Short mmCIF file of C-alpha atoms in Angstrom, two decimals:
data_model
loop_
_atom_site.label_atom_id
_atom_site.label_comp_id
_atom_site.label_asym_id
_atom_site.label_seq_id
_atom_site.Cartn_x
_atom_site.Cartn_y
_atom_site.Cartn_z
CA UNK A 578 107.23 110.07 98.70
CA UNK A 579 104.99 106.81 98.95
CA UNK A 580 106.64 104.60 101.35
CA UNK A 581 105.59 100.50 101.53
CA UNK A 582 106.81 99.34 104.65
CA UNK A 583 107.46 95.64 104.95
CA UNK A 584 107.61 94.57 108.61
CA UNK A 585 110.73 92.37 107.88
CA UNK A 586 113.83 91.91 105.63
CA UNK A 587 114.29 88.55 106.95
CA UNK A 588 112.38 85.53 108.38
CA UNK A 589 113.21 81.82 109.49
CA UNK A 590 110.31 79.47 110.02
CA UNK A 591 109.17 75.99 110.22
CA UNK A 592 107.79 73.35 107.46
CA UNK A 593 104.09 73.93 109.03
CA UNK A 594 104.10 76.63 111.11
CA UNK A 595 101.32 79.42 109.91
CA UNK A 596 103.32 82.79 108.73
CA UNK A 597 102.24 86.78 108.80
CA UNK A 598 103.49 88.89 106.11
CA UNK A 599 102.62 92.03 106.83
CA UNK A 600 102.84 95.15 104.70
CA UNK A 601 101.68 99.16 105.35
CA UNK A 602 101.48 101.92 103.16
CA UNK A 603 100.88 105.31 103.91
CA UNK A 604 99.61 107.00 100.69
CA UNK A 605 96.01 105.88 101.00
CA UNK A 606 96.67 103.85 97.79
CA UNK A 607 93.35 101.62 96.98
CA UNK A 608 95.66 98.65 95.19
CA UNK A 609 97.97 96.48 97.09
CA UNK A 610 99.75 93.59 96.14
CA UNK A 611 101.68 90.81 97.25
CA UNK A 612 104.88 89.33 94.73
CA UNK A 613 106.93 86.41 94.89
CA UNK A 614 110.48 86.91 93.64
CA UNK A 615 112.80 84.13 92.52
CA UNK A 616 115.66 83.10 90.55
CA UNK A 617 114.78 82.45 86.73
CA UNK A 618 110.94 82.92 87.39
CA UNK A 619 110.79 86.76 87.63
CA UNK A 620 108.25 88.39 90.08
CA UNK A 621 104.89 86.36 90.26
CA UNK A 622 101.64 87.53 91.63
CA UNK A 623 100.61 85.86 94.46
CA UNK A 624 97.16 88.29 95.44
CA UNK A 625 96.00 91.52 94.30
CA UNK A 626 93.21 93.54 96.48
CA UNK A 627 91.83 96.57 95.37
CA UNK A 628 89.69 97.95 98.22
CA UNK A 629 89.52 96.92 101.93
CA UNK A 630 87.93 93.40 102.28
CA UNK A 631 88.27 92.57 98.51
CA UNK A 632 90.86 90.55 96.81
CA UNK A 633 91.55 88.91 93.29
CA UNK A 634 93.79 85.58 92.90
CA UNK A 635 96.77 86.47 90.99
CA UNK A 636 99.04 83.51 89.32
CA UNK A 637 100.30 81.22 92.10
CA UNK A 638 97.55 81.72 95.10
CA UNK A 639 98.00 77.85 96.24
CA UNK A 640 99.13 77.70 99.59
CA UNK A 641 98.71 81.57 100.35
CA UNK A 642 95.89 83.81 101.40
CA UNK A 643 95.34 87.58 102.44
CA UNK A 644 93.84 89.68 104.40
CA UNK A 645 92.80 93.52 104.10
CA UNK A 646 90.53 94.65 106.98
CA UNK A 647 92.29 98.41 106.88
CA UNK A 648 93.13 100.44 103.83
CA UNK A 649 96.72 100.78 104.86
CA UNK A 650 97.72 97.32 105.87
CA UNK A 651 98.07 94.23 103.39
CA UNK A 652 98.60 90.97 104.89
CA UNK A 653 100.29 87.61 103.59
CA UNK A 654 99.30 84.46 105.46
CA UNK A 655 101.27 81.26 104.61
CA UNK A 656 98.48 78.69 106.26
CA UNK A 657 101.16 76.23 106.74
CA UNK A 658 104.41 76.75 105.41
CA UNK A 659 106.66 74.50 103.35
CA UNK A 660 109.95 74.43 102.11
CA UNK A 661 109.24 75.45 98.81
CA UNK A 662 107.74 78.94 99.67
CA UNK A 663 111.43 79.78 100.47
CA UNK A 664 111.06 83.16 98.66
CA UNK A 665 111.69 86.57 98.58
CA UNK A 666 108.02 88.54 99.24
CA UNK A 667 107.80 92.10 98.15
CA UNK A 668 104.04 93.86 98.31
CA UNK A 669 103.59 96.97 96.27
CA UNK A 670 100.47 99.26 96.37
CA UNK A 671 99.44 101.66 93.70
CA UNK A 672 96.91 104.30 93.03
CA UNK A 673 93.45 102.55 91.37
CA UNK A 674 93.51 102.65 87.80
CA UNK A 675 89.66 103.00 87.43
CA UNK A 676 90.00 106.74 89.12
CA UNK A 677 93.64 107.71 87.82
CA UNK A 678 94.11 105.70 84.49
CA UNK A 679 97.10 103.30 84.70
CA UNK A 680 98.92 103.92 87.76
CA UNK A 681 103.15 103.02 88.65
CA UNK A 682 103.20 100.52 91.55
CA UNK A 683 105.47 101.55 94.82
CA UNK A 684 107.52 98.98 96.28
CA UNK A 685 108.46 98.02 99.96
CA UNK A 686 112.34 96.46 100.54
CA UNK A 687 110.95 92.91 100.69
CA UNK A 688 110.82 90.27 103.15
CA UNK A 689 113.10 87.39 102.31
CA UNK A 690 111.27 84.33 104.19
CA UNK A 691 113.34 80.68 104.74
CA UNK A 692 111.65 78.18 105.24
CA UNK A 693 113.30 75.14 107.42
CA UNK B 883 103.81 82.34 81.04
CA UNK B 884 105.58 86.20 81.25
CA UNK B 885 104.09 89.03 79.12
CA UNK B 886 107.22 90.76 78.86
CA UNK B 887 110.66 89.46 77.55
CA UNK B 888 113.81 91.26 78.31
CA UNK B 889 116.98 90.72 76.40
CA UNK B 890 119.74 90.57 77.42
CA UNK B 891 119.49 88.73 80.54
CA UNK B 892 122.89 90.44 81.68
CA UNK B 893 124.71 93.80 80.35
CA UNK B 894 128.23 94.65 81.42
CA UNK B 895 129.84 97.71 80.36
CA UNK B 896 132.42 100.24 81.17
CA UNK B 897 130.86 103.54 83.35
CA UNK B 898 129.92 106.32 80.75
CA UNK B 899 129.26 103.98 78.06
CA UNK B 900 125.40 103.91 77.07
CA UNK B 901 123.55 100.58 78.07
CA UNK B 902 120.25 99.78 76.18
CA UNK B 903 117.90 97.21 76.80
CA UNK B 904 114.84 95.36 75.43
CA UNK B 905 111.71 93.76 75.97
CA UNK B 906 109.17 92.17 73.88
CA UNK B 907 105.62 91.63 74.75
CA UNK B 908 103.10 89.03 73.01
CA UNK B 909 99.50 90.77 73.68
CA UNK B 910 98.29 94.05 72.79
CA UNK B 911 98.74 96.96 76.03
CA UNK B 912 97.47 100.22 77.55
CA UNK B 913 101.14 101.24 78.58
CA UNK B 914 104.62 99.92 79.35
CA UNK B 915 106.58 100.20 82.37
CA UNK B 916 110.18 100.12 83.52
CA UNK B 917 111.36 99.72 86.94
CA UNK B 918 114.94 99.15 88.43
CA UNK B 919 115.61 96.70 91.43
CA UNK B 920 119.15 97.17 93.13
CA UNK B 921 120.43 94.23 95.00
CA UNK B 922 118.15 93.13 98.02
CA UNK B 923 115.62 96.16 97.35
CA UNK B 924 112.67 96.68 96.55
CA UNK B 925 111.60 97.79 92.76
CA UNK B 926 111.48 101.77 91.82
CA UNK B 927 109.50 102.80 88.91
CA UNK B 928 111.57 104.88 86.18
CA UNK B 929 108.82 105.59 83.57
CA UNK B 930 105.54 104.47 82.40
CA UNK B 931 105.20 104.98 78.47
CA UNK B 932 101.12 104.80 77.03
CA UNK B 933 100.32 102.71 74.10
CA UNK B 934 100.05 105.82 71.85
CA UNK B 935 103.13 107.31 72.48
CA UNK B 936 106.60 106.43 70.78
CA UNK B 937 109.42 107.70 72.99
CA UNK B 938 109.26 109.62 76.78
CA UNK B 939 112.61 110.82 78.17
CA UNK B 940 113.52 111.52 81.97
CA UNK B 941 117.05 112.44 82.99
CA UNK B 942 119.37 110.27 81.42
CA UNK B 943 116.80 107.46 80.61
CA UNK B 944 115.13 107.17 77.03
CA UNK B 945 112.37 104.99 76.70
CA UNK B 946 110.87 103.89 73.50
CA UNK B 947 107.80 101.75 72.19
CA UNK B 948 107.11 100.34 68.76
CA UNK B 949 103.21 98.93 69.26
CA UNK B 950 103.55 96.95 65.57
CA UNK B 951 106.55 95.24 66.93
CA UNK B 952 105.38 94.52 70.32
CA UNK B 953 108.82 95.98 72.08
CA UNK B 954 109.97 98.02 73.83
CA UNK B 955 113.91 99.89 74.72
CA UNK B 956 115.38 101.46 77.88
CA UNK B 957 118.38 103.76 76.71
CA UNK B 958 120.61 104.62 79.93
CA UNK B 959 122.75 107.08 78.69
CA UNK B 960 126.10 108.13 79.82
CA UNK B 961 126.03 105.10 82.52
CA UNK B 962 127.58 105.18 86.34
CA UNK B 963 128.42 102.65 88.55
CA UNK B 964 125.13 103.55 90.41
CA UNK B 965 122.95 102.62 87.60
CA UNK B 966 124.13 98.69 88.24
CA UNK B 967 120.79 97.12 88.89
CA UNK B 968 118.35 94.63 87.70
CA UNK B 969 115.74 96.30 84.88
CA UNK B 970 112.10 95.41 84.77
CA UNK B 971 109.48 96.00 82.24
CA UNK B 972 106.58 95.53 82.91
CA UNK B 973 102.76 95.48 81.17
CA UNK B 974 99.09 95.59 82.00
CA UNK B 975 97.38 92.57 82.02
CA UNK B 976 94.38 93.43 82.68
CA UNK B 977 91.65 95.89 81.04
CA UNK B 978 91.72 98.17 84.04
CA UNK B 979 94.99 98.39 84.29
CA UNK B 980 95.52 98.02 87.66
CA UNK B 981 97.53 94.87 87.55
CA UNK B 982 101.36 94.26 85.83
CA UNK B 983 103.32 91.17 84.31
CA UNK B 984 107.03 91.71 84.99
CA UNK B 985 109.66 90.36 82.73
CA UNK B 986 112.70 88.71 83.59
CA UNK B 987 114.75 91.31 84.02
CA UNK B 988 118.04 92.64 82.88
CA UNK B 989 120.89 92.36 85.17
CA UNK B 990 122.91 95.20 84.36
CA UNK B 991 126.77 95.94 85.58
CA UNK B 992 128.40 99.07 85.03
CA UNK B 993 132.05 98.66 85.83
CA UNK B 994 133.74 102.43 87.17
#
């Protein structure tokens, strides 16, 4: 079984501290992904990277970036947080769609991140 | 703005009554997902469904599409208290079909 490992459930940090989401999955999966979850407003794409070193902007990027220097490892940098990216973060990789036609994406247990 | 729709919102029923759920999508697709979140998890995919296909089955799960209408129907048959979850669909949204659009979600609560 694909497992997306999250490194954790839950966070506390500081209105302007800088944050590391990090996120490893161990089915050599070329897509990764990073989500925001929240009430009323579904799951929204925050980044989307397809190989190592590459990445696409997905619907909210603002305040985020991302960094892929490994195959295996996605990671979520809040540059300096703020109270409204209280959120629960869940990455997801998936098999690349170009090679294996439209692929299911594999979830990790999501890291839910407070912001004080 | 979401691609997919669900509806309801929230489904509560009595364990081994069948629970079915819907979503509607506004642009054309290559395939339709669904995917189940349990409380504080992560989300599993149940079943991916392609554009030229009209119904897929696993286990007790029945999945349907109707392209002209743009929608789509989970059927969870014979339900069990373990089946109370939150229900995705989900849609490509882009041409290679490596990126989704979630719905809202159905909150679903089977009662034992």
């Amino acid at each position: 079984d694909v497992k997306v490992t999250q490194s954790s459930r839950y966070l506390v940090k500081r209105t302007g501290e800088k944050v590391f989401l990090e996120c490893v999955q161990d089915m050599d999966h070329e897509n990764m992904f990073w989500y925001r979850q929240d009430p009323g407003l579904g799951l929204r794409l925050i980044y989307f990277s397809y190989d190592v070193k590459m990445k696409e902007k997905g619907d909210i990027p603002e305040g985020y970036s991302v960094s892929r220097e490994k195959k295996e490892r996605f990671s979520l940098i809040l540059e300096s947080a703020s109270t409204n990216q209280t959120s629960m973060y869940l990455c997801a990789s998936s098999r690349g769609a170009r090679s294996f036609g439209n692929q299911p994406q594999h979830f990790g247990d999501g890291t839910r991140l407070s912001i004080l | 703005s979401q691609q997919g729709e669900e509806d309801p919102q929230a489904l509560s029923i009595q364990e081994g009554e069948n629970a079915t759920m819907n979503c509607s999508y506004k642009t054309s697709i290559n395939n339709l997902q669904w995917y189940r979140q349990n409380s504080g998890r992560g989300l599993v995919h149940l079943i991916l469904i392609r554009s030229n296909e009209r119904e897929k089955h696993s286990g007790r799960l029945r999945v349907t599409l109707d392209t002209s209408k743009k929608s789509s129907s989970l059927l969870i048959t014979a339900s069990r208290a373990a089946d109370t979850a939150s229900y995705f669909c989900a849609t490509s949204r882009d041409n290679a079909g490596n990126m989704l659009t979630f719905g809202g979600g159905t909150r679903l609560m089977v009662k034992p």
